[in-house]
């Protein structure tokens, strides 16, 4: 997709109907086109052309009806793969290519899309449905194990919803709050240092002073001043604090505000998936070890139901392996206090060192040691919240 550098940025979090100043019905949505359609309807100013209702058209566009064929083909392809192990190898090998081909054919023009998020949630729901309808009747899975799998799936969705709240977008008011905090800090610096009984130590004072005096940069696209380690997302069209990357699977950026919940989502999903796969393999191949059962399970293709569950184990294993690689990369980056965006820029500018076949990228710019890097990651907050807390602590 060609990137137009001079194109004005699009808001990542469009105005919701709940925030509309003329809407009294407060019908929640998350679509800018739908908001505009409702505004025209409330103002008795419908679209000038076309016979289709603008509200209906916006809803249809937001639902992405083109996803329906992909959702219908996924169970069909898995059942075809369950007919024979050779068909399974061919189908599962070609499945990623088919998904990407369908995405580029139907969704390539959309900068932001729910394609991958919908596919991921549908796959999760379909795997859980087969687990309840096909594996549970065998009697090899206890109620406690079913509760563990269900709890893991619910926690994954809850963490995903928390991640989708926002990565921490930079606004123009953030720089104004920073300048005000910097001025207040200058006036209170001498007073705090003179108080012997003050709860603010010299180390904390120095840390806050460094944070407030850090060099901010100007974004030529958003036309705003932004704090250090902030990046501009070309997909969302906004600047994000401590931008790590734009994740197509959640249709959102991963930044300072949601990086922890993003990491927690991956951890919960990987653990739940591995546990669920182990339960299914233990039920289908009770005489085999867990690792060998995934490659050799005699008699599993004698019944269509067991063959389908075995094929879904392979499908889940492929997805879990990809997310496990992402999890390892994230953990190593956090241990080195570097974001994925900073790692890519450092590699491009040849200012970093790559280790472990390129998995680890060390820039040495922000790293303060393994322990301090993780403390900084686990305690980092939104910049606006940090500025308010600094002022309240100093007063």
CSV table of C-alpha atoms in Angstrom, one decimal:
chain,number,residue,atom,x,y,z
A,1,UNK,CA,0.0,0.0,0.0
A,2,UNK,CA,1.5,3.3,-1.1
A,3,UNK,CA,1.9,5.7,1.8
A,4,UNK,CA,0.9,9.3,1.1
A,5,UNK,CA,3.2,11.4,3.2
A,6,UNK,CA,1.3,14.6,2.9
A,7,UNK,CA,-2.1,13.1,3.5
A,8,UNK,CA,-3.8,14.5,6.7
A,9,UNK,CA,-3.9,12.0,9.5
A,10,UNK,CA,-7.1,10.2,10.3
A,11,UNK,CA,-8.3,10.1,13.9
A,12,UNK,CA,-7.7,6.6,15.4
A,13,UNK,CA,-10.5,6.9,17.9
A,14,UNK,CA,-13.4,8.6,16.1
A,15,UNK,CA,-16.0,10.5,17.9
A,16,UNK,CA,-18.7,8.2,19.3
A,17,UNK,CA,-22.4,8.9,19.3
A,18,UNK,CA,-22.2,9.0,23.1
A,19,UNK,CA,-20.0,12.1,22.8
A,20,UNK,CA,-22.1,13.8,20.0
A,21,UNK,CA,-23.3,17.2,21.2
A,22,UNK,CA,-26.6,16.9,19.3
A,23,UNK,CA,-27.4,13.3,19.9
A,24,UNK,CA,-29.7,12.6,22.9
A,25,UNK,CA,-30.2,8.9,22.2
A,26,UNK,CA,-26.6,7.9,23.1
A,27,UNK,CA,-26.4,4.9,20.9
A,28,UNK,CA,-22.8,3.7,21.2
A,29,UNK,CA,-20.8,3.0,18.1
A,30,UNK,CA,-17.2,3.1,16.9
A,31,UNK,CA,-17.4,4.3,13.3
A,32,UNK,CA,-16.8,7.8,12.1
A,33,UNK,CA,-19.0,7.3,9.0
A,34,UNK,CA,-21.8,6.1,11.2
A,35,UNK,CA,-21.5,9.2,13.4
A,36,UNK,CA,-21.7,11.5,10.4
A,37,UNK,CA,-24.8,9.6,9.2
A,38,UNK,CA,-26.5,10.0,12.5
A,39,UNK,CA,-25.6,13.7,12.6
A,40,UNK,CA,-27.2,14.2,9.2
A,41,UNK,CA,-30.3,12.3,10.2
A,42,UNK,CA,-30.7,14.3,13.4
A,43,UNK,CA,-30.3,17.5,11.6
A,44,UNK,CA,-32.8,16.4,8.9
A,45,UNK,CA,-30.0,16.7,6.3
A,46,UNK,CA,-29.8,13.4,4.5
A,47,UNK,CA,-27.4,12.5,1.8
A,48,UNK,CA,-28.1,14.2,-1.5
A,49,UNK,CA,-27.5,11.3,-3.8
A,50,UNK,CA,-28.5,7.6,-3.7
A,51,UNK,CA,-31.6,5.8,-2.5
A,52,UNK,CA,-29.8,3.8,0.2
A,53,UNK,CA,-30.1,5.0,3.8
A,54,UNK,CA,-26.7,6.5,4.9
A,55,UNK,CA,-27.1,5.0,8.3
A,56,UNK,CA,-27.7,1.5,6.8
A,57,UNK,CA,-24.8,2.0,4.4
A,58,UNK,CA,-22.4,3.0,7.2
A,59,UNK,CA,-23.5,0.0,9.3
A,60,UNK,CA,-22.9,-2.4,6.4
A,61,UNK,CA,-19.5,-0.9,5.7
A,62,UNK,CA,-18.5,-1.1,9.3
A,63,UNK,CA,-19.5,-4.8,9.7
A,64,UNK,CA,-17.2,-5.8,6.8
A,65,UNK,CA,-19.6,-8.2,5.1
A,66,UNK,CA,-16.7,-9.4,2.9
A,67,UNK,CA,-15.4,-11.3,6.0
A,68,UNK,CA,-18.4,-13.8,5.8
A,69,UNK,CA,-16.9,-16.0,3.0
A,70,UNK,CA,-13.7,-16.3,4.9
A,71,UNK,CA,-15.5,-17.3,8.1
A,72,UNK,CA,-17.5,-19.9,6.2
A,73,UNK,CA,-14.5,-21.3,4.3
A,74,UNK,CA,-12.4,-21.9,7.5
A,75,UNK,CA,-14.5,-24.8,8.9
A,76,UNK,CA,-14.9,-26.2,5.4
A,77,UNK,CA,-11.1,-26.2,4.8
A,78,UNK,CA,-10.5,-27.8,8.2
A,79,UNK,CA,-13.0,-30.6,7.4
A,80,UNK,CA,-11.3,-31.1,4.1
A,81,UNK,CA,-8.0,-31.3,5.8
A,82,UNK,CA,-9.4,-33.9,8.2
A,83,UNK,CA,-10.2,-36.4,5.4
A,84,UNK,CA,-6.6,-37.6,5.0
A,85,UNK,CA,-3.3,-36.6,6.6
A,86,UNK,CA,-1.9,-35.7,3.2
A,87,UNK,CA,-4.8,-33.3,2.6
A,88,UNK,CA,-4.2,-32.0,6.0
A,89,UNK,CA,-0.5,-31.2,5.2
A,90,UNK,CA,-1.5,-29.5,1.9
A,91,UNK,CA,-4.4,-27.5,3.3
A,92,UNK,CA,-2.7,-26.3,6.5
A,93,UNK,CA,0.4,-25.3,4.4
A,94,UNK,CA,-1.7,-23.4,1.9
A,95,UNK,CA,-4.1,-21.8,4.5
A,96,UNK,CA,-1.9,-18.8,5.4
A,97,UNK,CA,-1.4,-18.0,1.7
A,98,UNK,CA,-5.1,-18.3,1.1
A,99,UNK,CA,-5.9,-16.0,4.0
A,100,UNK,CA,-3.4,-13.4,2.8
A,101,UNK,CA,-4.6,-13.6,-0.8
A,102,UNK,CA,-8.2,-13.1,0.3
A,103,UNK,CA,-7.2,-10.2,2.5
A,104,UNK,CA,-5.3,-8.4,-0.2
A,105,UNK,CA,-8.2,-9.0,-2.7
A,106,UNK,CA,-11.0,-7.7,-0.5
A,107,UNK,CA,-9.4,-5.4,2.2
A,108,UNK,CA,-6.2,-4.0,0.7
A,109,UNK,CA,-7.6,-0.5,0.3
A,110,UNK,CA,-8.6,-0.3,4.0
A,111,UNK,CA,-6.0,1.2,6.2
A,112,UNK,CA,-7.6,-0.2,9.3
A,113,UNK,CA,-9.7,-3.4,9.2
A,114,UNK,CA,-11.2,-5.9,11.5
A,115,UNK,CA,-10.3,-8.7,9.2
A,116,UNK,CA,-7.6,-10.4,11.3
A,117,UNK,CA,-9.2,-9.6,14.6
A,118,UNK,CA,-12.5,-11.2,13.4
A,119,UNK,CA,-10.7,-14.2,12.0
A,120,UNK,CA,-8.8,-14.7,15.3
A,121,UNK,CA,-11.9,-14.4,17.5
A,122,UNK,CA,-13.8,-16.8,15.2
A,123,UNK,CA,-11.0,-19.3,15.3
A,124,UNK,CA,-11.0,-19.2,19.1
A,125,UNK,CA,-14.7,-19.6,19.3
A,126,UNK,CA,-14.7,-22.5,16.8
A,127,UNK,CA,-11.9,-24.4,18.6
A,128,UNK,CA,-13.8,-24.0,21.9
A,129,UNK,CA,-17.0,-25.2,20.2
A,130,UNK,CA,-15.3,-28.4,19.0
A,131,UNK,CA,-13.7,-28.9,22.4
A,132,UNK,CA,-17.1,-28.9,24.0
A,133,UNK,CA,-19.1,-30.8,21.4
A,134,UNK,CA,-16.5,-33.4,20.4
A,135,UNK,CA,-13.9,-33.9,23.1
A,136,UNK,CA,-16.0,-33.5,26.2
A,137,UNK,CA,-18.4,-36.3,25.4
A,138,UNK,CA,-15.5,-38.8,25.4
A,139,UNK,CA,-15.3,-38.6,29.2
A,140,UNK,CA,-11.5,-38.1,29.3
A,141,UNK,CA,-11.8,-34.5,30.4
A,142,UNK,CA,-12.8,-33.6,33.9
A,143,UNK,CA,-15.1,-30.6,34.8
A,144,UNK,CA,-12.2,-28.9,36.5
A,145,UNK,CA,-10.2,-29.0,33.2
A,146,UNK,CA,-13.1,-27.7,31.3
A,147,UNK,CA,-13.4,-24.8,33.8
A,148,UNK,CA,-9.7,-24.1,33.4
A,149,UNK,CA,-10.0,-23.9,29.6
A,150,UNK,CA,-13.1,-21.8,29.8
A,151,UNK,CA,-11.5,-19.4,32.3
A,152,UNK,CA,-8.4,-19.1,30.1
A,153,UNK,CA,-10.6,-18.2,27.1
A,154,UNK,CA,-12.6,-15.6,29.0
A,155,UNK,CA,-9.4,-14.0,30.4
A,156,UNK,CA,-8.0,-13.8,26.9
A,157,UNK,CA,-11.0,-11.9,25.7
A,158,UNK,CA,-11.0,-9.6,28.8
A,159,UNK,CA,-7.3,-8.8,28.3
A,160,UNK,CA,-7.9,-8.2,24.6
A,161,UNK,CA,-10.7,-5.8,25.4
A,162,UNK,CA,-8.5,-4.0,27.9
A,163,UNK,CA,-5.8,-3.8,25.2
A,164,UNK,CA,-8.2,-2.3,22.7
A,165,UNK,CA,-8.9,0.7,25.0
A,166,UNK,CA,-6.1,2.6,23.4
A,167,UNK,CA,-2.3,2.6,23.2
A,168,UNK,CA,-1.8,6.2,24.5
A,169,UNK,CA,-2.3,8.7,21.7
A,170,UNK,CA,-0.5,12.0,22.0
A,171,UNK,CA,-2.6,15.2,22.0
A,172,UNK,CA,-1.8,18.8,21.7
A,173,UNK,CA,-2.8,19.4,25.3
A,174,UNK,CA,-0.2,17.0,26.5
A,175,UNK,CA,2.6,19.4,25.6
A,176,UNK,CA,0.9,22.2,27.3
A,177,UNK,CA,0.6,20.1,30.5
A,178,UNK,CA,4.3,19.2,30.2
A,179,UNK,CA,5.3,22.9,29.9
A,180,UNK,CA,3.1,23.8,32.9
A,181,UNK,CA,4.6,20.9,34.9
A,182,UNK,CA,8.1,22.0,34.0
A,183,UNK,CA,7.4,25.6,35.2
A,184,UNK,CA,5.9,24.4,38.4
A,185,UNK,CA,8.8,22.0,38.9
A,186,UNK,CA,11.2,24.9,38.5
A,187,UNK,CA,9.5,26.9,41.2
A,188,UNK,CA,9.2,24.0,43.6
A,189,UNK,CA,12.6,22.5,43.1
A,190,UNK,CA,14.4,24.7,45.7
A,191,UNK,CA,11.6,24.4,48.2
A,192,UNK,CA,11.6,20.6,48.0
A,193,UNK,CA,15.3,20.4,48.3
A,194,UNK,CA,15.3,22.6,51.4
A,195,UNK,CA,12.8,20.5,53.3
A,196,UNK,CA,14.6,17.8,55.2
A,197,UNK,CA,11.5,16.0,56.2
A,198,UNK,CA,10.2,15.8,52.6
A,199,UNK,CA,9.1,12.4,51.4
A,200,UNK,CA,10.6,13.1,48.0
A,201,UNK,CA,14.2,11.8,47.9
A,202,UNK,CA,16.9,13.3,45.8
A,203,UNK,CA,16.9,10.3,43.4
A,204,UNK,CA,13.2,10.7,42.8
A,205,UNK,CA,13.6,14.4,42.3
A,206,UNK,CA,16.4,13.8,39.8
A,207,UNK,CA,14.3,11.2,37.9
A,208,UNK,CA,11.4,13.6,37.6
A,209,UNK,CA,13.6,16.4,36.6
A,210,UNK,CA,15.1,14.3,33.8
A,211,UNK,CA,11.6,13.3,32.6
A,212,UNK,CA,10.4,16.9,32.5
A,213,UNK,CA,13.5,18.3,30.8
A,214,UNK,CA,13.7,15.5,28.2
A,215,UNK,CA,13.8,16.7,24.6
A,216,UNK,CA,10.4,16.7,22.9
A,217,UNK,CA,10.2,16.4,19.1
A,218,UNK,CA,7.8,17.8,16.5
A,219,UNK,CA,5.6,15.5,14.3
A,220,UNK,CA,5.4,17.0,10.8
A,221,UNK,CA,2.2,15.0,10.1
A,222,UNK,CA,0.2,15.5,13.3
A,223,UNK,CA,1.6,19.1,13.8
A,224,UNK,CA,2.1,18.5,17.5
A,225,UNK,CA,5.0,18.3,20.0
A,226,UNK,CA,5.4,14.8,21.3
A,227,UNK,CA,7.4,13.2,24.2
A,228,UNK,CA,10.6,11.1,23.7
A,229,UNK,CA,10.2,7.6,22.3
A,230,UNK,CA,6.9,8.5,20.6
A,231,UNK,CA,6.3,7.3,17.1
A,232,UNK,CA,3.8,8.1,14.4
A,233,UNK,CA,1.7,5.2,13.2
A,234,UNK,CA,1.0,5.5,9.5
A,235,UNK,CA,-1.9,3.1,9.7
A,236,UNK,CA,-3.8,4.9,12.5
A,237,UNK,CA,-2.5,8.3,11.5
A,238,UNK,CA,-1.7,9.4,15.0
A,239,UNK,CA,1.3,9.6,17.3
A,240,UNK,CA,1.5,7.0,20.1
A,241,UNK,CA,3.6,7.3,23.3
A,242,UNK,CA,6.4,4.7,23.3
A,243,UNK,CA,5.1,3.1,20.1
A,244,UNK,CA,6.1,-0.5,19.8
A,245,UNK,CA,4.2,-1.6,16.7
A,246,UNK,CA,0.8,-1.6,15.0
A,247,UNK,CA,-0.7,-5.1,15.5
A,248,UNK,CA,-3.0,-6.1,12.7
A,249,UNK,CA,-4.4,-8.9,14.8
A,250,UNK,CA,-6.0,-6.5,17.3
A,251,UNK,CA,-6.5,-3.6,14.8
A,252,UNK,CA,-4.7,-1.2,17.1
A,253,UNK,CA,-1.3,0.1,18.0
A,254,UNK,CA,0.7,-1.2,20.9
A,255,UNK,CA,2.0,1.6,23.0
A,256,UNK,CA,2.7,2.8,26.5
A,257,UNK,CA,-0.9,2.6,27.7
A,258,UNK,CA,-1.6,-0.9,26.5
A,259,UNK,CA,1.7,-2.7,26.1
A,260,UNK,CA,1.4,-4.5,29.5
A,261,UNK,CA,-2.1,-5.7,28.7
A,262,UNK,CA,-1.0,-6.8,25.2
A,263,UNK,CA,1.8,-8.9,26.7
A,264,UNK,CA,-0.6,-10.4,29.2
A,265,UNK,CA,-3.1,-11.2,26.4
A,266,UNK,CA,-0.4,-13.2,24.5
A,267,UNK,CA,0.7,-15.0,27.7
A,268,UNK,CA,-2.8,-16.0,28.7
A,269,UNK,CA,-3.7,-17.1,25.1
A,270,UNK,CA,-0.5,-19.2,24.7
A,271,UNK,CA,-1.0,-20.9,28.1
A,272,UNK,CA,-4.6,-21.6,27.4
A,273,UNK,CA,-3.9,-22.9,23.9
A,274,UNK,CA,-1.1,-25.2,25.0
A,275,UNK,CA,-3.2,-26.6,27.8
A,276,UNK,CA,-6.2,-27.1,25.5
A,277,UNK,CA,-4.1,-28.9,22.9
A,278,UNK,CA,-2.6,-31.2,25.5
A,279,UNK,CA,-6.1,-32.1,26.7
A,280,UNK,CA,-7.3,-32.9,23.2
A,281,UNK,CA,-4.3,-35.0,22.3
A,282,UNK,CA,-4.6,-36.8,25.6
A,283,UNK,CA,-8.2,-37.6,24.8
A,284,UNK,CA,-7.5,-38.7,21.2
A,285,UNK,CA,-4.3,-40.6,21.9
A,286,UNK,CA,-4.2,-41.7,25.5
A,287,UNK,CA,-1.4,-44.2,24.8
A,288,UNK,CA,1.0,-41.7,23.3
A,289,UNK,CA,3.2,-39.0,24.8
A,290,UNK,CA,2.2,-35.5,24.3
A,291,UNK,CA,4.9,-34.5,21.8
A,292,UNK,CA,4.7,-37.7,19.8
A,293,UNK,CA,0.9,-37.7,19.7
A,294,UNK,CA,0.9,-34.5,17.6
A,295,UNK,CA,3.0,-36.3,14.9
A,296,UNK,CA,1.7,-39.9,15.3
A,297,UNK,CA,-1.7,-40.9,16.5
A,298,UNK,CA,-2.8,-44.3,15.1
A,299,UNK,CA,-6.5,-44.6,14.4
A,300,UNK,CA,-7.3,-41.0,14.6
A,301,UNK,CA,-8.6,-40.8,11.0
A,302,UNK,CA,-11.0,-43.7,11.5
A,303,UNK,CA,-13.7,-41.3,12.6
A,304,UNK,CA,-14.5,-37.9,11.1
A,305,UNK,CA,-14.9,-36.3,14.5
A,306,UNK,CA,-11.6,-37.4,15.9
A,307,UNK,CA,-9.8,-36.5,12.6
A,308,UNK,CA,-11.3,-33.0,12.7
A,309,UNK,CA,-10.2,-32.5,16.3
A,310,UNK,CA,-6.7,-33.7,15.4
A,311,UNK,CA,-6.5,-31.3,12.4
A,312,UNK,CA,-7.7,-28.5,14.7
A,313,UNK,CA,-4.8,-29.4,17.1
A,314,UNK,CA,-2.4,-28.8,14.2
A,315,UNK,CA,-4.1,-25.6,13.3
A,316,UNK,CA,-4.0,-24.3,16.9
A,317,UNK,CA,-0.3,-25.4,17.2
A,318,UNK,CA,0.6,-23.3,14.1
A,319,UNK,CA,-1.1,-20.2,15.5
A,320,UNK,CA,0.3,-20.8,19.0
A,321,UNK,CA,3.9,-21.2,17.6
A,322,UNK,CA,3.6,-17.8,15.9
A,323,UNK,CA,2.3,-16.1,19.0
A,324,UNK,CA,5.0,-17.9,21.1
A,325,UNK,CA,7.7,-16.4,18.8
A,326,UNK,CA,6.0,-13.0,19.3
A,327,UNK,CA,6.0,-13.5,23.0
A,328,UNK,CA,9.7,-14.4,23.1
A,329,UNK,CA,10.5,-11.3,21.0
A,330,UNK,CA,8.5,-9.0,23.3
A,331,UNK,CA,10.2,-10.4,26.4
A,332,UNK,CA,13.6,-10.0,25.0
A,333,UNK,CA,12.9,-6.4,23.8
A,334,UNK,CA,11.5,-5.5,27.2
A,335,UNK,CA,14.6,-6.9,28.9
A,336,UNK,CA,16.7,-4.7,26.7
A,337,UNK,CA,14.3,-1.7,27.1
A,338,UNK,CA,13.8,-1.3,23.4
A,339,UNK,CA,10.6,-1.2,21.4
A,340,UNK,CA,10.1,-3.0,18.1
A,341,UNK,CA,10.0,0.3,16.3
A,342,UNK,CA,13.2,1.4,17.9
A,343,UNK,CA,14.8,-1.9,17.0
A,344,UNK,CA,13.8,-1.7,13.4
A,345,UNK,CA,15.1,1.9,13.1
A,346,UNK,CA,18.4,1.0,14.8
A,347,UNK,CA,18.9,-1.9,12.4
A,348,UNK,CA,18.1,0.3,9.4
A,349,UNK,CA,20.6,3.0,10.6
A,350,UNK,CA,23.1,0.3,11.7
A,351,UNK,CA,23.2,1.6,15.3
A,352,UNK,CA,22.5,-1.7,17.0
A,353,UNK,CA,23.7,-5.2,17.6
A,354,UNK,CA,21.6,-8.3,16.6
A,355,UNK,CA,21.9,-11.5,18.5
A,356,UNK,CA,20.2,-14.9,18.4
A,357,UNK,CA,19.5,-14.8,14.7
A,358,UNK,CA,18.1,-11.3,14.8
A,359,UNK,CA,15.6,-12.0,17.6
A,360,UNK,CA,17.5,-9.7,20.1
A,361,UNK,CA,18.3,-6.2,19.1
A,362,UNK,CA,20.3,-4.1,21.6
A,363,UNK,CA,20.6,-0.4,21.1
A,364,UNK,CA,22.0,0.5,24.5
A,365,UNK,CA,20.3,3.8,24.4
A,366,UNK,CA,17.7,3.3,27.2
A,367,UNK,CA,18.8,0.1,28.8
A,368,UNK,CA,19.5,0.3,32.6
A,369,UNK,CA,19.9,-3.3,33.3
A,370,UNK,CA,17.6,-6.3,33.2
A,371,UNK,CA,15.9,-5.6,36.6
A,372,UNK,CA,15.5,-1.9,36.1
A,373,UNK,CA,14.2,-2.4,32.5
A,374,UNK,CA,11.4,-4.6,33.8
A,375,UNK,CA,10.6,-2.2,36.7
A,376,UNK,CA,10.3,0.6,34.2
A,377,UNK,CA,8.0,-1.4,31.9
A,378,UNK,CA,5.8,-2.6,34.7
A,379,UNK,CA,5.4,0.8,36.3
A,380,UNK,CA,5.2,3.0,33.3
A,381,UNK,CA,2.0,5.1,33.0
A,382,UNK,CA,0.4,7.5,30.5
A,383,UNK,CA,2.3,10.7,30.1
A,384,UNK,CA,-0.6,12.9,31.1
A,385,UNK,CA,-1.2,10.8,34.2
A,386,UNK,CA,2.5,11.0,35.0
A,387,UNK,CA,2.6,14.8,34.8
A,388,UNK,CA,-0.4,15.1,37.1
A,389,UNK,CA,1.1,12.7,39.6
A,390,UNK,CA,4.4,14.5,39.6
A,391,UNK,CA,2.7,17.8,40.4
A,392,UNK,CA,0.6,16.3,43.2
A,393,UNK,CA,3.6,14.6,44.8
A,394,UNK,CA,5.7,17.7,44.7
A,395,UNK,CA,3.1,20.0,46.2
